[in-house]
Every structure is written in C-alpha cells, then in structure tokens.
Short mmCIF file of C-alpha atoms in Angstrom, two decimals:
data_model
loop_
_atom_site.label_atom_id
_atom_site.label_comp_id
_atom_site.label_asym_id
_atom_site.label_seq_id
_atom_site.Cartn_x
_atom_site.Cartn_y
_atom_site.Cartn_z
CA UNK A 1 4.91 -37.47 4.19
CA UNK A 2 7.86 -35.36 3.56
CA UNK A 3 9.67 -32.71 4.57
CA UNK A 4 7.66 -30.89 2.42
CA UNK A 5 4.50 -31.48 4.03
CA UNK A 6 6.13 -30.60 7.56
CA UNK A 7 7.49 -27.43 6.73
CA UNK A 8 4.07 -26.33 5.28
CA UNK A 9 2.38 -27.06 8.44
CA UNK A 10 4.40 -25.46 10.67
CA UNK A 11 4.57 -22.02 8.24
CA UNK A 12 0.55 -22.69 8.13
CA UNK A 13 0.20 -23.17 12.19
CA UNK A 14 2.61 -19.82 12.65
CA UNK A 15 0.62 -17.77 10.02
CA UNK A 16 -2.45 -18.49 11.92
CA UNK A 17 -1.34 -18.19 15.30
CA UNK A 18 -0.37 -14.47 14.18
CA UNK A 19 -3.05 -13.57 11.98
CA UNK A 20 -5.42 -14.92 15.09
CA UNK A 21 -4.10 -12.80 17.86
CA UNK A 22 -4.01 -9.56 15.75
CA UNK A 23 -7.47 -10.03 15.28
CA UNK A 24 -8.00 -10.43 19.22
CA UNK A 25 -5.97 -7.58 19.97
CA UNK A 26 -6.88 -5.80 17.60
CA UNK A 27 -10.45 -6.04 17.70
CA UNK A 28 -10.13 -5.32 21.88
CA UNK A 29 -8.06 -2.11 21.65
CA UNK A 30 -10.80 -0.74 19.21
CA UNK A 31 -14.01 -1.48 21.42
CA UNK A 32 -12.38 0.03 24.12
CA UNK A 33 -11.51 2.89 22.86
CA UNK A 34 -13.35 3.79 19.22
CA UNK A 35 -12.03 7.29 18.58
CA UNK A 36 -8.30 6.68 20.45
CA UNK A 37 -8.15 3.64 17.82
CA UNK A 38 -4.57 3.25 16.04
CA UNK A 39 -3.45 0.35 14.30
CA UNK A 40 -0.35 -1.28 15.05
CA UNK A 41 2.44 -3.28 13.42
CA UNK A 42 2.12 -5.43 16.88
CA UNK A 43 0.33 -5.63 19.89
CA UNK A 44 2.56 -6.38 23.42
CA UNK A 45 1.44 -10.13 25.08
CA UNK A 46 1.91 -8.20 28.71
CA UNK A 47 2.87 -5.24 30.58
CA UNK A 48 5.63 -6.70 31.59
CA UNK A 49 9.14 -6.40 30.09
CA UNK A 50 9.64 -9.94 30.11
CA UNK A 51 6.87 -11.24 27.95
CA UNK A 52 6.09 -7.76 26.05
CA UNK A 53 7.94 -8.94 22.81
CA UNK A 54 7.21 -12.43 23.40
CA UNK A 55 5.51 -11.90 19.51
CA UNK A 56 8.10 -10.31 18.16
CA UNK A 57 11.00 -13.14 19.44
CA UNK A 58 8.35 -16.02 18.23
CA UNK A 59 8.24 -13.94 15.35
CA UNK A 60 11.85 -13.66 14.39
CA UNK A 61 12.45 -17.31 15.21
CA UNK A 62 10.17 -18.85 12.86
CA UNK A 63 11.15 -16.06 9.96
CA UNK A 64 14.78 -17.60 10.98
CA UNK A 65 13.49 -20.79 10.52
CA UNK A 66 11.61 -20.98 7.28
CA UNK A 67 14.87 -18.37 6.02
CA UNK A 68 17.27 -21.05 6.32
CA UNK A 69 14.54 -23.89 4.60
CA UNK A 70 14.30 -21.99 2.12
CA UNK A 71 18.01 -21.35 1.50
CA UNK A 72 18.53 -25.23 1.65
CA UNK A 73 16.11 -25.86 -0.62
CA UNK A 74 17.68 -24.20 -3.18
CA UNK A 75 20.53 -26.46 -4.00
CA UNK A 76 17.86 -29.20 -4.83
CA UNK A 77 17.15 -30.38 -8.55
CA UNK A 78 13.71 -29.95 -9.47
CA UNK A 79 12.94 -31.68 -12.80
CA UNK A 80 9.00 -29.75 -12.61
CA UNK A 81 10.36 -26.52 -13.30
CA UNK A 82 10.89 -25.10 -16.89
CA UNK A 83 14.53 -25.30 -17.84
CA UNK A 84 16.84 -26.44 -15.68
CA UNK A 85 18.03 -26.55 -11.67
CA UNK A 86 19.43 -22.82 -11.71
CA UNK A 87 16.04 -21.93 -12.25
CA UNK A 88 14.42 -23.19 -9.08
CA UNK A 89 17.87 -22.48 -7.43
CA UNK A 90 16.99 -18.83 -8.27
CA UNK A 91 13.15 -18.76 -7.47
CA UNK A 92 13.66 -20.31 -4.10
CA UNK A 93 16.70 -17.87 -3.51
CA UNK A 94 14.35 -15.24 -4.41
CA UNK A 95 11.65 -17.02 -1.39
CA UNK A 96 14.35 -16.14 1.31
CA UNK A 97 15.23 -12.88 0.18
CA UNK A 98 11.57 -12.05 0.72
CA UNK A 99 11.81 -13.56 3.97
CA UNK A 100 14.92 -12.42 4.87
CA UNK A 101 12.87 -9.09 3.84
CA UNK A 102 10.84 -9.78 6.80
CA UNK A 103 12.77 -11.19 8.88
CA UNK A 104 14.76 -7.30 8.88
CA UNK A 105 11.26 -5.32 8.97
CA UNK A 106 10.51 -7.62 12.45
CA UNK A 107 13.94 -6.90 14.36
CA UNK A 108 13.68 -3.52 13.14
CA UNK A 109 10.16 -3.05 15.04
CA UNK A 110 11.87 -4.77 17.99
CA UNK A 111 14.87 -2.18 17.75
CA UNK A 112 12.55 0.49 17.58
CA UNK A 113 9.97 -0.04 20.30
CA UNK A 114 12.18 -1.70 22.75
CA UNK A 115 15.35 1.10 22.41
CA UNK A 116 15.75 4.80 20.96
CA UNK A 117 18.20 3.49 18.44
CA UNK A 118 15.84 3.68 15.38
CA UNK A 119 12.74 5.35 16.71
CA UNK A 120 10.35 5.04 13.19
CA UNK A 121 6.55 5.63 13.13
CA UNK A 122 4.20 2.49 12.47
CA UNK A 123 3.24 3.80 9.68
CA UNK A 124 6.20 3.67 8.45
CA UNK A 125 6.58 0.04 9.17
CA UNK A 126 3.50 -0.57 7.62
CA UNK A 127 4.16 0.94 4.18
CA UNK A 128 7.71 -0.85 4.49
CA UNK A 129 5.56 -4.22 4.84
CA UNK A 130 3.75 -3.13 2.13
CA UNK A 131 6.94 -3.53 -0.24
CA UNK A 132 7.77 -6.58 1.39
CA UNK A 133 3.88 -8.46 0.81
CA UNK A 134 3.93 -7.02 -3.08
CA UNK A 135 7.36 -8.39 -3.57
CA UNK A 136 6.41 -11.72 -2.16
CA UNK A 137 2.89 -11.42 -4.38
CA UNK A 138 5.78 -11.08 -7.15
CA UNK A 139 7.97 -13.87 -6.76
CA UNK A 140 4.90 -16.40 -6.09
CA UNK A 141 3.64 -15.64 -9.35
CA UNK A 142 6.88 -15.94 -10.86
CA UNK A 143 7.08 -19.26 -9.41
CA UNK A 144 3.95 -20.17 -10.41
CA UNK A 145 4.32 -18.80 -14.32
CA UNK A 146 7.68 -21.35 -14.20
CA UNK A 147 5.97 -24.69 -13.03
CA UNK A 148 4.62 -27.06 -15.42
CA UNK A 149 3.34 -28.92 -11.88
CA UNK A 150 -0.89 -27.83 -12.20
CA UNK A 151 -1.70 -28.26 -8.64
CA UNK A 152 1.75 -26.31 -7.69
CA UNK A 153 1.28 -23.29 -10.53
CA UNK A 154 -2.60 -22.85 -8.97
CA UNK A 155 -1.47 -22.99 -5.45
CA UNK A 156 1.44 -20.08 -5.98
CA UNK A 157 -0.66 -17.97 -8.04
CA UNK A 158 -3.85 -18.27 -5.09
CA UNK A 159 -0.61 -17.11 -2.51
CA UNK A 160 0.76 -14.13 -4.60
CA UNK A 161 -3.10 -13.03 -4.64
CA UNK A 162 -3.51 -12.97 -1.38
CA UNK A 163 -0.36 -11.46 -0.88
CA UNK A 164 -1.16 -8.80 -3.17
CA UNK A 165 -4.25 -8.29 -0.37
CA UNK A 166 -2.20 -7.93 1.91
CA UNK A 167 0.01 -5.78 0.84
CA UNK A 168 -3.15 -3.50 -0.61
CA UNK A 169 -3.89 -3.30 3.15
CA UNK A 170 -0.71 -2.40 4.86
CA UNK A 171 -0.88 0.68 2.26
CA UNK A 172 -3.94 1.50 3.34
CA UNK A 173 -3.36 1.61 7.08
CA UNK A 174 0.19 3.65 6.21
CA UNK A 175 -1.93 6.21 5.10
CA UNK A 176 -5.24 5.82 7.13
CA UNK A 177 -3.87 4.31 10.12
CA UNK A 178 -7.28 4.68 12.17
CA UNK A 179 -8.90 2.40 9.67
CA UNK A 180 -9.87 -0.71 11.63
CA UNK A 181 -11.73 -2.16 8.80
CA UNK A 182 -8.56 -2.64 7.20
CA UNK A 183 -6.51 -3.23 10.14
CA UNK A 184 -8.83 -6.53 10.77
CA UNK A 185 -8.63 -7.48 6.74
CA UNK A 186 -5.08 -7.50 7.22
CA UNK A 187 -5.35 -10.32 9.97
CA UNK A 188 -7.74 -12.03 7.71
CA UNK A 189 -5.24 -11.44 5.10
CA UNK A 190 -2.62 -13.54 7.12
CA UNK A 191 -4.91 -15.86 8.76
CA UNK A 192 -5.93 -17.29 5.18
CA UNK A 193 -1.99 -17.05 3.75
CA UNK A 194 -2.00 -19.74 6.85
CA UNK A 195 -4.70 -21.85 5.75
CA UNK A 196 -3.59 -22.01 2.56
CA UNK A 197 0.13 -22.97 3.22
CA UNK A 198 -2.18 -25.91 4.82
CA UNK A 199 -3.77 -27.08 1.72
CA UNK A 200 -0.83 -26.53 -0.70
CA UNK A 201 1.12 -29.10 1.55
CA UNK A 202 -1.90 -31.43 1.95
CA UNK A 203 -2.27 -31.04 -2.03
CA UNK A 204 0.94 -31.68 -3.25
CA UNK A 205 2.14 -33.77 -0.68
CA UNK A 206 -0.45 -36.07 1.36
CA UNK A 207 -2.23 -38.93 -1.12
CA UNK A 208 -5.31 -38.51 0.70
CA UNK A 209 -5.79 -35.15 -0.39
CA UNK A 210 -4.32 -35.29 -3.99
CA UNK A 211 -7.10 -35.14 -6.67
CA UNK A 212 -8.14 -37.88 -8.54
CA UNK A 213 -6.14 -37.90 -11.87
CA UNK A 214 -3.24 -36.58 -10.39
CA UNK A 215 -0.35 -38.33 -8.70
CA UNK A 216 2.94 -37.74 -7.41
CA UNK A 217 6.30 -38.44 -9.23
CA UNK A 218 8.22 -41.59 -7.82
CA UNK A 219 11.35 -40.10 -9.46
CA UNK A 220 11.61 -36.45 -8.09
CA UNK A 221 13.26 -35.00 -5.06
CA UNK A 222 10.85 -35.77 -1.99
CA UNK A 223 9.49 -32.24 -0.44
CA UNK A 224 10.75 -30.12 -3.53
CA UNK A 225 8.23 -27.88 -4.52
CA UNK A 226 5.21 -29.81 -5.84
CA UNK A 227 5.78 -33.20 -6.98
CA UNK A 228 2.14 -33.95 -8.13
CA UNK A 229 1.68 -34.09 -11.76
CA UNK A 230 -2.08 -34.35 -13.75
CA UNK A 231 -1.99 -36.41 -16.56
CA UNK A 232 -5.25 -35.49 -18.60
CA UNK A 233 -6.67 -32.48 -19.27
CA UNK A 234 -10.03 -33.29 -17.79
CA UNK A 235 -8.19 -34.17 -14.66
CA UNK A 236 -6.14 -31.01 -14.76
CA UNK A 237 -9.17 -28.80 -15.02
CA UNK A 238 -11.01 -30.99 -12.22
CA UNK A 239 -8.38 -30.49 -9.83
CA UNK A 240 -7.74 -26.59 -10.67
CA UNK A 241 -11.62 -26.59 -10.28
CA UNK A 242 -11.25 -28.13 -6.39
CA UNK A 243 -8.72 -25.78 -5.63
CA UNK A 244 -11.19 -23.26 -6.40
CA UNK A 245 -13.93 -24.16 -4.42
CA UNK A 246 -11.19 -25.31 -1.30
CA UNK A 247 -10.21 -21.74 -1.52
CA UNK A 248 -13.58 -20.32 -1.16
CA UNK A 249 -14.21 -22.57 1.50
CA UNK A 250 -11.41 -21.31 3.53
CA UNK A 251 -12.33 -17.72 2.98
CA UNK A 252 -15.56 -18.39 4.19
CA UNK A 253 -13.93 -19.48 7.57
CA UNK A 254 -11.52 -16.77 7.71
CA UNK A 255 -15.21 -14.53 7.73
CA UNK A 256 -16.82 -16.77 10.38
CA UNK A 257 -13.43 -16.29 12.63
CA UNK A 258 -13.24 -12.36 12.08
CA UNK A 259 -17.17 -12.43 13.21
CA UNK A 260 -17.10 -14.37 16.17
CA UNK A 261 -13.94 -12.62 17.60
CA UNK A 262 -15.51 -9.20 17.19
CA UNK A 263 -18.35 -10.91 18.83
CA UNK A 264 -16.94 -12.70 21.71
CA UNK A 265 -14.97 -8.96 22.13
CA UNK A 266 -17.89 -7.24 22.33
CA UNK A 267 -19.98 -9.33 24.64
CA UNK A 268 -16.78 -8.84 26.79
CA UNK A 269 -15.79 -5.42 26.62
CA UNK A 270 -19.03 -4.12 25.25
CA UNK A 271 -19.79 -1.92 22.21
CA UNK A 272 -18.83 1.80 23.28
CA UNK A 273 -20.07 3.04 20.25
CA UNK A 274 -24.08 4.94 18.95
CA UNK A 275 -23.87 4.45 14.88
CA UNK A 276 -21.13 4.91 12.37
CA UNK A 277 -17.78 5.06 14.12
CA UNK A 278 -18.21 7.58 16.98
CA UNK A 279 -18.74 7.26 20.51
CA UNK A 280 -21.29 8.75 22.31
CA UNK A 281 -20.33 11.70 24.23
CA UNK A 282 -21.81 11.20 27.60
CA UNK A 283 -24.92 13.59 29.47
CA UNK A 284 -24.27 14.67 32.64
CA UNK A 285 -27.86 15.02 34.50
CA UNK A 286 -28.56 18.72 35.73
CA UNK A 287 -30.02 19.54 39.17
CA UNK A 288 -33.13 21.79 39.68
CA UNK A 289 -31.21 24.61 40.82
CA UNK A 290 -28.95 24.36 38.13
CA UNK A 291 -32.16 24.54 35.33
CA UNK A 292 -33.71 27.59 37.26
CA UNK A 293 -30.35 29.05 36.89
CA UNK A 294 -29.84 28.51 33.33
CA UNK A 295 -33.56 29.46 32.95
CA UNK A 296 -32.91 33.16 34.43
CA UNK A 297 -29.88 33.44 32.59
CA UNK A 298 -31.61 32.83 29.34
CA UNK A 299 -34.21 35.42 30.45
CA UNK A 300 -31.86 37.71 30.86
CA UNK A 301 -30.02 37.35 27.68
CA UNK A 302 -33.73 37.58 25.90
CA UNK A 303 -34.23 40.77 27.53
CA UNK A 304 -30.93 42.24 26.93
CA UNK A 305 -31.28 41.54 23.01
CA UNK A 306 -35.13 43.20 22.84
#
C-alpha cells in the first residue's frame, strides 16, 4: 500500500467522523426542541470556551492537510490521464482550490461565531457551501471524463454525484433552514462521501480488493490517482458493475446509521412531538371551582345575547 491508499483513509475516517456527529447533534437539538429547531453549519463539542470549536480546529487541520496533498500531488506524471502531465497537474490543482474553498468557508464560521469581526447568518454559510459542494461535484466529473483508468473514471463520477447531493441540500437548508429532513440528508450526504473515499482507495490501491480482470500498472507513479487498469471489456463492465452494487451497499448503511441514531436519540431524550412536525401544546387540569366559574360565566354571556 501506498500513499495513495493512506491518504484515502484518513480523508474517509475524517468525513465520517463529521458526517457522524452532525447526525448526533443534530438529531438531539431537534427532539428536544421540535418547533425551536434550526439547522446549523456546526454544532459546539461543550459549553466551554476551550473545547467549543474543538470541530471547527479538527476541521481546519485536516482541510490543511489534504490542501497541501493535494498541491503535492500535482507535480506528479500520470501516464492514465488523456494527454499529457499538465493535465493532471491542472485537475489536481483544481482538487485544492476546492479545498482551499473549504478550508476559507470553515475559518470564516470560526471568525464569525467566535468574534464580531464578520458576523454572517448560517444561512448564509450554507448557500456559500452550496457553491463550494457543486464546484467540487464539477471538478470530480471533470476528472473522471479525463481518465482512461475504469475503476478511477467510475469512482470520480459516484463522488461528484454525491457531491451534487450535497450541495442540493445545503441549498435547501439556506432557504428552509428549519428543514431537519434535509439537515440529516446532509450528514448522510457526508457520511457516504466518507465511505466512499474508503472504497476508491481499497479499489485502486489494495490487491485484495481490485476486481478480477483488472490490475495495477508496475510502471506508474505509486499513489497517483488510480493506477488500476481493466484489460477486457467483459472485465471492465464486471468491475463498473461491482462498483455499483458496493455503492448501494454503502448507502444502505448510511440509512441503517441515520435510523439507529434518531433511535438511540429518542429513547434518550424522548419524542416531544403528537404527528407531523408539531409539538403538543400542553393541558393544564382545571379545578372545580374554576369549571363552576367558567360555567356561570358562560350563562351569563348566553343570557346577555337572548
């Protein structure tokens, strides 16, 4: 395994890690308070100054990180891309824009909640990430339409989809920021981005988990972009056609994580909440003298009108 494979996992356990405490928080801010519900950008780790951005410095760090990887990268020859090493030069340049993208969205919510020197509404934030996810959904496809690697063109195009999601979402809650429906899609959203960093390093770079018909290249850069090449077009198709199913697979456990979270959450905090998305107002109990009262009142009234 490569550096290739390494950088993958830790983008995949980071993704994850976020998408999975959204959810949590998300999901316990709502059942406690239904009809106070607002989403947000991020969710503090404590009360206390000292760990309330913990998310936001983890955050920046690994946007740092996976900024400067992908800036490295890019002076690499990659003989799997369609003309010649400017071109993945300026597709991988065009990977830490996007991040650097980010990377300036996530110290600007820092700025904003933490000082008054750039006080800007979430849902502001949230239609900025909205730019940001459809310009990553762009540049993965145009990495993908460039690659004459199979496994690598299916694996960028299954990204800028679920980019595009994610980006479809972050719209949504600009506008309709009460919307926890979306609010949890959006962690879902993330959560499988995560998973499927995972299985495009595992793919392209781990034998175990390369297809049969397909095999890496002994003569390309190790860890740039996809080095895995199908030979036949039976085993091209066969491979595509795993990816497929893989991908459905890991949706399918993205579902079963969003369920059991709201479900541990409200076993927990219980579900304040009598049909559709209102809580029940409560009923205070009247006394005796308190009916009589309202009874003779009423009387009153009745006789008053005839």
């Amino acid at each position: 395994m490569g550096g290739g494979v390494f950088y993958h996992i830790f983008s995949s356990a980071a993704l994850v890690s976020l998408a999975l405490y959204h959810l949590v928080s998300a999901t316990t801010t709502y059942l406690k308070s239904p009809l106070a519900y607002v989403a947000k950008p991020y969710h503090p780790v404590s009360s206390s100054h000292r760990f309330k951005y913990l998310q936001l410095y983890l955050l920046i760090t690994c946007l740092l990180i996976a900024f400067a990887h992908q800036t490295l990268i890019s002076s690499d020859s990659d003989p799997l891309l369609k003309g010649s090493t400017p071109v993945h030069r300026f597709t991988s340049l065009q990977s830490a824009a996007v991040l650097f993208l980010f990377l300036i969205l996530s110290l600007s919510l820092l700025i904003s909640d933490a000082t008054s020197l750039l006080p800007l509404p979430y849902d502001l934030f949230f239609a900025l990430a909205s730019a940001v996810f459809f310009l990553q959904s762009s540049s993965s496809a145009s990495s993908a339409s460039v690659q004459t690697s199979d496994l690598q063109a299916k694996c960028d195009s299954v990204s800028a989809q679920i980019s595009a999601l994610a980006a479809l979402l972050c719209l949504i809650l600009a506008c309709q920021p009460r919307m926890f429906v979306a609010d949890v899609g959006l962690g879902g959203a993330v959560c499988l981005q995560g998973l499927w960093m995972l299985q495009t390093g595992l793919s392209l770079y781990v034998d175990a988990f390369i297809p049969d018909g397909c095999h890496k290249l002994l003569d390309v850069v190790s860890g740039v972009e996809g080095s895995t090449k199908c030979e036949l077009e039976d085993s091209r198709l066969r491979a595509v056609a795993i990816l497929d199913l893989v991908f459905v697979v890991h949706a399918m456990f993205v579902v079963l994580i969003v369920m059991v979270t709201y479900g541990v959450a409200a076993k927990t905090y219980g579900v304040r909440r009598l049909g559709g998305s209102y809580e029940a107002l409560p009923i205070a109990a009247s006394s005796p003298a308190e009916s009589s009262s309202n009874h003779i009142q009423m009387k009153a009234l009745t006789g008053t009108q005839a």
